[in-house]
XYZ file of C-alpha atoms in Angstrom:
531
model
C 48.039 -49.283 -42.493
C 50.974 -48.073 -40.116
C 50.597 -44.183 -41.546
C 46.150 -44.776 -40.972
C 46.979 -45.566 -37.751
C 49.523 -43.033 -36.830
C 46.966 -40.397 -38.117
C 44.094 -42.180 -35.911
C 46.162 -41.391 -32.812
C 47.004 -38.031 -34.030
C 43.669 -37.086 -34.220
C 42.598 -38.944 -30.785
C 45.140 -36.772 -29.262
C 44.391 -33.659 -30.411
C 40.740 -33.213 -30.353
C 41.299 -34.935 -26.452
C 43.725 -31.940 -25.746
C 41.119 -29.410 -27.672
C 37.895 -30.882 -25.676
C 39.866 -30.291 -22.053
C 41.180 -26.989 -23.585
C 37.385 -26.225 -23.869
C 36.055 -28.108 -20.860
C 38.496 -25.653 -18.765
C 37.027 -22.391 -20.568
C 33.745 -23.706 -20.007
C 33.861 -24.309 -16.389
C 35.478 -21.248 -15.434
C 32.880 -19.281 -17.419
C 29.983 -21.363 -16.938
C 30.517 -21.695 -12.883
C 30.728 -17.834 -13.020
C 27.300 -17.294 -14.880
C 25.665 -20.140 -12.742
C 27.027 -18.351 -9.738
C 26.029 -14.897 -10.464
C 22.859 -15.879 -11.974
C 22.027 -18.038 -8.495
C 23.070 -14.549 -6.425
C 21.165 -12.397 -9.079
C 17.828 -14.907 -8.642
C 18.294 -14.883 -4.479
C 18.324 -10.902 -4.523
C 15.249 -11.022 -6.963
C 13.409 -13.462 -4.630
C 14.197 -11.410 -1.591
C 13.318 -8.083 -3.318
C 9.993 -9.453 -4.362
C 9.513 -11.114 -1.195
C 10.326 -7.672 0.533
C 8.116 -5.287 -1.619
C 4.971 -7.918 -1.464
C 5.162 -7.850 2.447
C 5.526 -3.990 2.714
C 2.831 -3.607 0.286
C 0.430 -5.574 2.275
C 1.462 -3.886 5.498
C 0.864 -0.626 4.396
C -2.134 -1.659 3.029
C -2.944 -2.884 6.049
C -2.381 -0.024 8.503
C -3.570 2.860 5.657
C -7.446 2.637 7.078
C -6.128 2.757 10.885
C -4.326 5.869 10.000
C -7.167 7.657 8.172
C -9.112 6.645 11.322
C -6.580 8.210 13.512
C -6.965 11.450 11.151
C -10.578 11.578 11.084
C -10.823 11.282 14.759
C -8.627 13.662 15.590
C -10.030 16.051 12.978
C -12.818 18.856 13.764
C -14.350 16.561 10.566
C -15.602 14.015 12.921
C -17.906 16.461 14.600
C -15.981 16.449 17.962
C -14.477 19.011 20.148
C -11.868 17.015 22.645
C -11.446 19.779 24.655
C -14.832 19.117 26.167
C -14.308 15.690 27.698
C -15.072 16.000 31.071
C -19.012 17.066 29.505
C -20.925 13.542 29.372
C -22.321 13.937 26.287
C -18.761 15.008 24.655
C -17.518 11.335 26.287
C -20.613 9.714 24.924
C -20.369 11.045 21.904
C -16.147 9.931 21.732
C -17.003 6.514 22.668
C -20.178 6.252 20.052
C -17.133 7.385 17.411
C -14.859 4.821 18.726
C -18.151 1.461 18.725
C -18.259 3.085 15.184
C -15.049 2.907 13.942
C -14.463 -0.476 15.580
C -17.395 -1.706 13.866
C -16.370 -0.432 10.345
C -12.653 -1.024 10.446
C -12.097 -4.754 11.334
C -8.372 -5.061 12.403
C -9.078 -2.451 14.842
C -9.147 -4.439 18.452
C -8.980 -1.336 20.736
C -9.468 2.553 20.119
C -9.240 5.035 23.444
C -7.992 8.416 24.283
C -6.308 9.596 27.017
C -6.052 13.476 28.122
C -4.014 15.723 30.220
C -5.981 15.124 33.928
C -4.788 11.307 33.544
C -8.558 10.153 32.528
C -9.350 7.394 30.028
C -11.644 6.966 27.282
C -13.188 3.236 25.978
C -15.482 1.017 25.506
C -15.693 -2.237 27.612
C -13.327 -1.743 30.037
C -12.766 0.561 33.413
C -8.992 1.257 34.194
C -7.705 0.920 37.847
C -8.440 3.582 40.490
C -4.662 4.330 39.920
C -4.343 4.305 36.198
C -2.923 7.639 34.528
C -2.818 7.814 31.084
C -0.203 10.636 30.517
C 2.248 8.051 31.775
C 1.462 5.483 29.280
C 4.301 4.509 26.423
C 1.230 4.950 23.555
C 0.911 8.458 25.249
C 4.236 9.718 25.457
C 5.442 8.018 21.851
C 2.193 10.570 20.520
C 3.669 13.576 22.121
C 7.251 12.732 20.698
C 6.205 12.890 17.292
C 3.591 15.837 17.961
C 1.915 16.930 15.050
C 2.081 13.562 13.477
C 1.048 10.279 13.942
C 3.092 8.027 16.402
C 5.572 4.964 14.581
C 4.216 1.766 14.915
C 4.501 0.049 18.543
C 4.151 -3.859 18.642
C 3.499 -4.984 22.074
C 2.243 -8.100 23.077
C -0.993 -8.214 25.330
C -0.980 -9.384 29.019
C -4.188 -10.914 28.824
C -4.412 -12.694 25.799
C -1.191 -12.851 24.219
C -2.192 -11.398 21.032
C 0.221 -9.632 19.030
C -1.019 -6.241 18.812
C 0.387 -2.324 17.329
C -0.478 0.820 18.465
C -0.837 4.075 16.750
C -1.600 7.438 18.339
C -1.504 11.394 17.502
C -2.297 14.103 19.808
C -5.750 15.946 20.578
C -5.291 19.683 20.194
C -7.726 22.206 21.868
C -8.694 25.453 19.729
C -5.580 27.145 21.084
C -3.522 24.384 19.238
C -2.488 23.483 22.747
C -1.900 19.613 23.385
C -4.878 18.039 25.632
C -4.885 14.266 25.171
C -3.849 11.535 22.841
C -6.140 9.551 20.933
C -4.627 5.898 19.886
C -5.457 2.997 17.696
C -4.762 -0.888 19.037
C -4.397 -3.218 15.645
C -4.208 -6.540 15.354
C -0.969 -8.158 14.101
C -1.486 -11.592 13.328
C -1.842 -11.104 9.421
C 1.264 -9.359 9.303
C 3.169 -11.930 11.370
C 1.839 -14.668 9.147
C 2.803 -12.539 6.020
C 6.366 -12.679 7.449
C 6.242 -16.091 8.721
C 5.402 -17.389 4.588
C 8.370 -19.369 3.323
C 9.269 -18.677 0.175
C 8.940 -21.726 -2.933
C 12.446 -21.749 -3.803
C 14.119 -19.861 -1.386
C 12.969 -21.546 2.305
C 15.314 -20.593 4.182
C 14.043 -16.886 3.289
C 13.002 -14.867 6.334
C 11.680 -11.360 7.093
C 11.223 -9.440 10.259
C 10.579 -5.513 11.264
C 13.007 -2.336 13.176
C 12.259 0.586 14.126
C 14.432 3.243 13.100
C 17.182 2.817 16.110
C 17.867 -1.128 15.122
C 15.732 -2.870 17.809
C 13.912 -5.442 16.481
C 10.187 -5.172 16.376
C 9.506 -8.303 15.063
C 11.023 -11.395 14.170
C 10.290 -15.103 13.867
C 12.466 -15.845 15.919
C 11.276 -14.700 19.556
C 14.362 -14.402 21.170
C 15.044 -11.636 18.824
C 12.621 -9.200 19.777
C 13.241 -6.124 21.364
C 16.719 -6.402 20.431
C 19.383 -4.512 18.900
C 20.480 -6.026 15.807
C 23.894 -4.546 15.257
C 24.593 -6.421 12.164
C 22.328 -5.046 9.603
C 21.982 -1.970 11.412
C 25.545 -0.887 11.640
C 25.072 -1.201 7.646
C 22.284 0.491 6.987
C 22.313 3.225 4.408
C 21.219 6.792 5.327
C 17.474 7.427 6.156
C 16.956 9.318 2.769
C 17.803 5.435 0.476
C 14.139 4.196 1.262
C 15.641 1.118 -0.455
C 17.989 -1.165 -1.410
C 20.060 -4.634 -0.794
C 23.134 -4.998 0.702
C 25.446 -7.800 1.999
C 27.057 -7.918 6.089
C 28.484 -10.049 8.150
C 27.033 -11.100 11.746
C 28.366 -13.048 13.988
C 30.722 -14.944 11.275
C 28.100 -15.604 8.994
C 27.233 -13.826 5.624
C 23.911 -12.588 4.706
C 22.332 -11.187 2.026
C 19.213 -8.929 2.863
C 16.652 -6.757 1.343
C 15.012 -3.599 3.139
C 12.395 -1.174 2.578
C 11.481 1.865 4.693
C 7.778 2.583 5.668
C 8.598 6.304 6.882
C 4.684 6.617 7.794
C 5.357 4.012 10.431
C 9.025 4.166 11.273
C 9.367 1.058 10.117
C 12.368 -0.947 8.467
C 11.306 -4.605 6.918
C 13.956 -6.225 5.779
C 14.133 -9.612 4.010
C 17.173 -11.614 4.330
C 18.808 -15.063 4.247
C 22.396 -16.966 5.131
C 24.186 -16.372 2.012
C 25.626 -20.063 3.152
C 22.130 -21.107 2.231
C 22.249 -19.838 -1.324
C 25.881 -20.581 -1.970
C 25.395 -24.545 -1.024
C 22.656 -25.021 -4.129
C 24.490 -22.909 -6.320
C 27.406 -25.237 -5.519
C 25.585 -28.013 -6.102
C 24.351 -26.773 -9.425
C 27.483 -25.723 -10.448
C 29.305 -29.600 -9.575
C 26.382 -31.188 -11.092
C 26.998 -28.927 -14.375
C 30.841 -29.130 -14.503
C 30.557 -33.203 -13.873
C 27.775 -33.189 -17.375
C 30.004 -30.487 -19.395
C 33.285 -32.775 -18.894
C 31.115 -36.439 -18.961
C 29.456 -35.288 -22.071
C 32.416 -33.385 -23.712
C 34.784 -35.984 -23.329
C 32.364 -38.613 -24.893
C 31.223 -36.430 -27.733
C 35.334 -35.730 -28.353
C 35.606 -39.441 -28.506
C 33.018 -40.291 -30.573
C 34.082 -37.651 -33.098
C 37.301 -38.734 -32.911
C 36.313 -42.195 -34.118
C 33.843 -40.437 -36.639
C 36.345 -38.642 -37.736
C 38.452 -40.973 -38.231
C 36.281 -43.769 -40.588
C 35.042 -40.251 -42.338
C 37.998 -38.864 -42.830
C 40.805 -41.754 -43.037
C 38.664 -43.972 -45.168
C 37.784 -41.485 -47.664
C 41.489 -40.777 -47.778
C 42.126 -43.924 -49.097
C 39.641 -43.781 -52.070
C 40.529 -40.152 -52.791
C 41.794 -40.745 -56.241
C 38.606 -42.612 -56.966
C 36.687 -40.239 -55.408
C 38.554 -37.265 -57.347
C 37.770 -38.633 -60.587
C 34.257 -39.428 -59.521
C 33.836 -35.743 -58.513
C 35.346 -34.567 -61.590
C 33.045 -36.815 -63.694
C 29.840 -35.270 -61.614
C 29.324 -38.660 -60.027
C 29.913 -37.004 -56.572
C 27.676 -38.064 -53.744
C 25.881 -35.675 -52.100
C 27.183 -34.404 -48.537
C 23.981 -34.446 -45.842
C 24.262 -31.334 -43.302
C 23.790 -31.993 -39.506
C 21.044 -30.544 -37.965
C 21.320 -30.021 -34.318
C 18.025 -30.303 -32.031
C 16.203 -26.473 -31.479
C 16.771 -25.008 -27.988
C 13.543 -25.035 -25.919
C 14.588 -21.668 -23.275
C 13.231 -19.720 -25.572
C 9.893 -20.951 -25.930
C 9.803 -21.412 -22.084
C 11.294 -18.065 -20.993
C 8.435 -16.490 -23.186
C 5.816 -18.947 -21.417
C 7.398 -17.715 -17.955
C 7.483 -13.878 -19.173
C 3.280 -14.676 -20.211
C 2.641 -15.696 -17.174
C 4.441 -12.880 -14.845
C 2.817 -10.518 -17.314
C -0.861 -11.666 -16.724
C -0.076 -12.146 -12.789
C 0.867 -8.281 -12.746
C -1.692 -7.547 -14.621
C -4.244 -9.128 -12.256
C -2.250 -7.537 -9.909
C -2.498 -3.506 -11.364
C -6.312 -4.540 -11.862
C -6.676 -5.602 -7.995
C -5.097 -1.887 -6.695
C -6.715 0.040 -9.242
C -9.561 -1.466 -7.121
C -8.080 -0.475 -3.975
C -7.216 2.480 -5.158
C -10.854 3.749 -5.710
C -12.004 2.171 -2.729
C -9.954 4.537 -0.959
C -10.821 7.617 -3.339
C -14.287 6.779 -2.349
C -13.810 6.881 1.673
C -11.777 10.457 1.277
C -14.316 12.272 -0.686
C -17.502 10.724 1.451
C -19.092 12.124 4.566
C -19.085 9.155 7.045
C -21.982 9.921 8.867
C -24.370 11.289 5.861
C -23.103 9.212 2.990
C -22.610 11.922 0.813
C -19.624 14.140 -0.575
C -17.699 15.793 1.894
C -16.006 19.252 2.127
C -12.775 17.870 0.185
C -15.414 16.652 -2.523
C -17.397 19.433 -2.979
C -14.276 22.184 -2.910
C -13.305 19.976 -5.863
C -16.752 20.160 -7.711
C -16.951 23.825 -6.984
C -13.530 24.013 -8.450
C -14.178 21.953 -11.727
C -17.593 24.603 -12.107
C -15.727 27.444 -12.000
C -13.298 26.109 -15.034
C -16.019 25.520 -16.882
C -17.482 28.824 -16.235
C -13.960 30.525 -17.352
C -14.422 27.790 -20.219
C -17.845 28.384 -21.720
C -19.268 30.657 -19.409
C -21.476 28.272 -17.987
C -24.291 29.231 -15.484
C -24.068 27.865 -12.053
C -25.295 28.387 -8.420
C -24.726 27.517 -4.891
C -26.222 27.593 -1.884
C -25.083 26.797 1.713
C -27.644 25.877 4.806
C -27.293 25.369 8.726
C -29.614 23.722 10.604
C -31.335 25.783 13.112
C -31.239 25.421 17.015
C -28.944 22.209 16.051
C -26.914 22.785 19.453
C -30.642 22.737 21.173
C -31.348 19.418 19.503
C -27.633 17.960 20.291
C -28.211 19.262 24.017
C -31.644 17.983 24.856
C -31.937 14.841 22.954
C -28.580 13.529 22.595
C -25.689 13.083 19.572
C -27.260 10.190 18.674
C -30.701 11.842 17.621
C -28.640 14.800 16.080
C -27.044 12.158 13.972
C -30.070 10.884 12.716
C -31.594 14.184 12.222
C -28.306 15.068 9.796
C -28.684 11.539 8.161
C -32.513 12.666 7.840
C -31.692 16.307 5.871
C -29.362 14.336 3.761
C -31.822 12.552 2.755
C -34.477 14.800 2.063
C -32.722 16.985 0.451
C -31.237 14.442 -2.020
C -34.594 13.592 -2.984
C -35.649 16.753 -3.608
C -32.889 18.078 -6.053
C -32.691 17.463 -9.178
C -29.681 14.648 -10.746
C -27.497 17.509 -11.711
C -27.143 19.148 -8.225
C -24.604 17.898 -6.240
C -25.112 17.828 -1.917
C -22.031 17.812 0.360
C -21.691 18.103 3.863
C -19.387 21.473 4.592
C -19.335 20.929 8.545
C -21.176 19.922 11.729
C -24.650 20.942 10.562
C -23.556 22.821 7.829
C -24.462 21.681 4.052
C -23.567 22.856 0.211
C -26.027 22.546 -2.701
C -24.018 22.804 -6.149
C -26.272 23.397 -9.103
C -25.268 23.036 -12.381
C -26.031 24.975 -15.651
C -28.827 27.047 -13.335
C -29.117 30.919 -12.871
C -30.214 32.467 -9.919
C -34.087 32.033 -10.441
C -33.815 28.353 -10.961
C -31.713 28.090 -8.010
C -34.168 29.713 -5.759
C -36.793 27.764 -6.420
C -34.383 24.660 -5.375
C -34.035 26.063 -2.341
C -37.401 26.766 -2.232
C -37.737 22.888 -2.826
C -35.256 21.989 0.163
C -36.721 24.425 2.785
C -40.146 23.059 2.079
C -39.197 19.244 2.040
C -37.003 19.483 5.515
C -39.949 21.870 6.602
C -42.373 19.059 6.049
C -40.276 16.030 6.743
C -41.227 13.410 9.712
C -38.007 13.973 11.874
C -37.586 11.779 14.920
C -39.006 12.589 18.199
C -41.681 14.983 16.432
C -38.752 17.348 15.961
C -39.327 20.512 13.863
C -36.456 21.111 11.889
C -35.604 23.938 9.410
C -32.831 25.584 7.729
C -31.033 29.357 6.907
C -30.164 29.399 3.484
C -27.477 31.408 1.355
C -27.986 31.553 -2.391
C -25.912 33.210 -4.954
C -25.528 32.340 -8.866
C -21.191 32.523 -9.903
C -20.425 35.652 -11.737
C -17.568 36.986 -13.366
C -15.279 38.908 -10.716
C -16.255 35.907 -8.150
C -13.144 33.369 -7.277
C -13.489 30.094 -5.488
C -12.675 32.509 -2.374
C -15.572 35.151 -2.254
C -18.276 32.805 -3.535
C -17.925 30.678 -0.505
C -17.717 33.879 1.755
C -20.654 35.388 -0.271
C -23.154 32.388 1.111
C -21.649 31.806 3.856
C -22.307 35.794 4.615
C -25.619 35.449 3.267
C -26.941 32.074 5.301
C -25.637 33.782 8.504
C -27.718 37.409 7.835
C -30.373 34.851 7.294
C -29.988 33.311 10.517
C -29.704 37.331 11.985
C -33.318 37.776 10.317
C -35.230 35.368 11.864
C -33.792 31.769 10.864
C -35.839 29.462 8.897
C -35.673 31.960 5.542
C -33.607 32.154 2.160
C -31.188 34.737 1.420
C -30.215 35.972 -2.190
């Protein structure tokens, strides 16, 4: 009995000293995978966190900018240089009720020009107001030919938090003669930033401009400040992206930034690494105190399996031995440990991200040809606009190299439009271009393809149609806008230029061919077809 019990304490001892042996390996490496798996999942939160909110708020400005673009453009049908003319103005601010109308962030649109004068709808500026010396004015000229960075400002009246965009208005000399600028709404933005995060709360974001001062920031004291911390570390302007770790102020932090160069922007998500390290702490304790409660009990209760399993059969091993010998042996049952559930819930998690991107690449393929839509249609007419049609052209001419596949074009100006703009308004001459779109779409065939090329300019595309064909199309569209009811008993017609594609023609010369051809018909009396 002495030597059974020796042997009990033997193996007490030893599989005591084993399980602390292993308790010791296992906390070192354990609290080293908890802790770089907590850092790993903060950086993931805060790089998630970070893309979702510059995602939305370039999503948000994009239609602003296109705005700013189409305004500015000779595409929206106006010539800036004329401003002090009142039907120029009228015809500005009609553009601006349009846009504000269409676009619905958009809280203020104006331009400004070189005599001081002011532009918008709703509002008369002091006797003393000068627009040149405006911030939205002189940011525009800084970053003439482009569009100005993003500049929050908060407004007098109403408190609103509000950004401003502008570019400058160019004359035909390419000389500078004004600014036209975009006022935005910013409360969806601030609330984006403002969203605490599920398991990170003590997650924050905020916005700089590309010299460090804070543009926006939940906390309020921090605005219009220059945040030396994260600036001073900062990659160079060509890493769009990235995280990185500083110290400010005798704190550690642990941020996240992304670079929207279209609006000289820098978001950056961050939080107190103090604030990730005390859960992770916490996590790690809690584990360590399980590993050595559990180890320590499991060690003992093998030890005193062990020792009726082991000992006791020790003592019947000459029985036992013969038993074996004489195949009487009983059999020996395997343990089966329970099966590890992460795996069936990491692939449940890894479903479910899976499906939510999903949804999400579904939602901006959406977007995506929202947006295609709005740059390849006219505004004003509804149809396909000069980028459009250069591209149908384009895709009718490979075919032609292809197969060589008939096709024919034609371009038309309205005549006296200037007469109709001067004596009746823009308005009218709106409507009357509306009108001929509208005509003239019902009296092509499906095939043909109408595009607005400019002003009062239009593009007929017809498909798979020699020149005969074709001229009885444009027969078709002179007689309907001939014939057609225009508003204030106007009589409106058309100079046309036809010509069928032909080898030896590029993309080039057919467009100068028509174009050639609708102005010799405009020489020869107006109102009249040219082949």
């Amino acid at each position: 009995m002495k030597k059974v019990s020796k042997l009990q304490r033997q193996i007490f001892t030893i599989t005591t000293a084993l399980a602390l042996f292993i308790i010791l390996l296992l906390g070192i490496s354990i609290s080293s995978i908890l802790y770089t798996q907590g850092i790993d999942g903060a950086e993931t939160a805060l790089r998630n966190k970070n893309r979702s909110v510059t995602t939305l708020i370039l999503g948000y400005f994009a239609p602003l900018r296109q705005a700013i673009e189409y305004s500015t453009s000779p595409d929206s049908g106006i010539d800036h240089s004329r401003f002090e003319e009142h039907d120029t103005r009228q015809a500005i601010l009609n553009l601006f009720e349009v846009l504000q109308k269409t676009i619905p962030n958009v809280n203020y649109i104006f331009s400004g020009y070189e005599d001081g004068s002011l532009l918008i709808n709703n509002y008369t500026p002091p006797a003393d107001f000068n627009a040149v010396d405006r911030p939205w004015y002189q940011a525009a000229l800084d970053m003439h030919p482009l569009i100005s960075d993003g500049m929050p400002y908060q407004d007098i009246i109403s408190k609103e938090w509000l950004v401003s965009f502008g570019k400058t208005l160019l004359n035909a000399n390419e000389e500078i003669i004004g600014v036209l600028s975009i006022d935005a709404g910013m409360d969806t933005i601030i609330e984006a930033l403002s969203v605490k995060d599920q398991h990170y709360p003590t997650v924050y974001n905020y916005v700089l401009n590309t010299q460090g001062m804070v543009l926006i920031h939940p906390d309020e004291g921090m605005r219009d400040t220059f945040h030396q911390g994260i600036y001073a570390h900062l990659p160079s302007a060509d890493v769009t992206r990235g995280s990185l770790n500083y110290r400010d102020e005798g704190r550690q932090f642990l941020a996240h930034f992304d670079r929207i160069e279209t609006l000289g922007w820098i978001v950056v998500t961050e939080v107190n690494l103090a604030d990730i390290r005390q859960p992770i702490m916490k996590t790690i304790i809690f584990t360590l105190l399980m590993i050595v409660t559990g180890s320590l009990l499991a060690t003992w209760l093998m030890s005193f399996v062990l020792s009726r399993h082991i000992i006791a059969p020790l003592k019947k091993l000459q029985n036992r031995v013969q038993e074996i010998t004489e195949g009487r042996g009983d059999k020996i049952s395997e343990y089966s440990f329970p099966n590890n559930e992460i795996g069936m819930i990491s692939e449940a998690i890894e479903q479910l991200t899976e499906n939510a991107l999903i949804h999400k690449n579904v939602e901006l393929k959406i977007k995506n040809l929202q947006l295609d839509a709005l740059s390849n249609t006219d505004q004003l007419t509804e149809i396909a606009n000069r980028r459009k049609m250069l591209e149908i052209i384009q895709a009718e001419i490979n075919r032609f190299d292809r197969h060589k596949t008939p096709f024919s074009i034609f371009m038309f100006d309205v005549d006296h439009f200037k007469r109709v703009n001067d004596t009746f308004g823009h308005d009218l001459g709106d409507q009357v271009l509306i009108d001929i779109a509208r005509v003239v779409r019902s009296s092509i065939r499906r095939t043909d393809t109408l595009g607005r090329w400019g002003g009062e300019e239009f593009i007929l595309i017809c498909p798979e149609t020699e020149l005969n064909t074709a001229h009885n199309v444009a027969e078709k569209v002179c007689s309907a806008i001939r014939h057609h009811a225009f508003p204030a008993n106007l009589s409106i017609t058309v100079s046309l230029g036809l010509s069928e594609f032909r080898s030896g023609h590029t993309l080039e010369t057919i467009l100068a061919e028509i174009d050639q051809k609708m102005y010799r018909a405009k020489q020869n009396g107006r109102n009249r077809i040219e082949i």
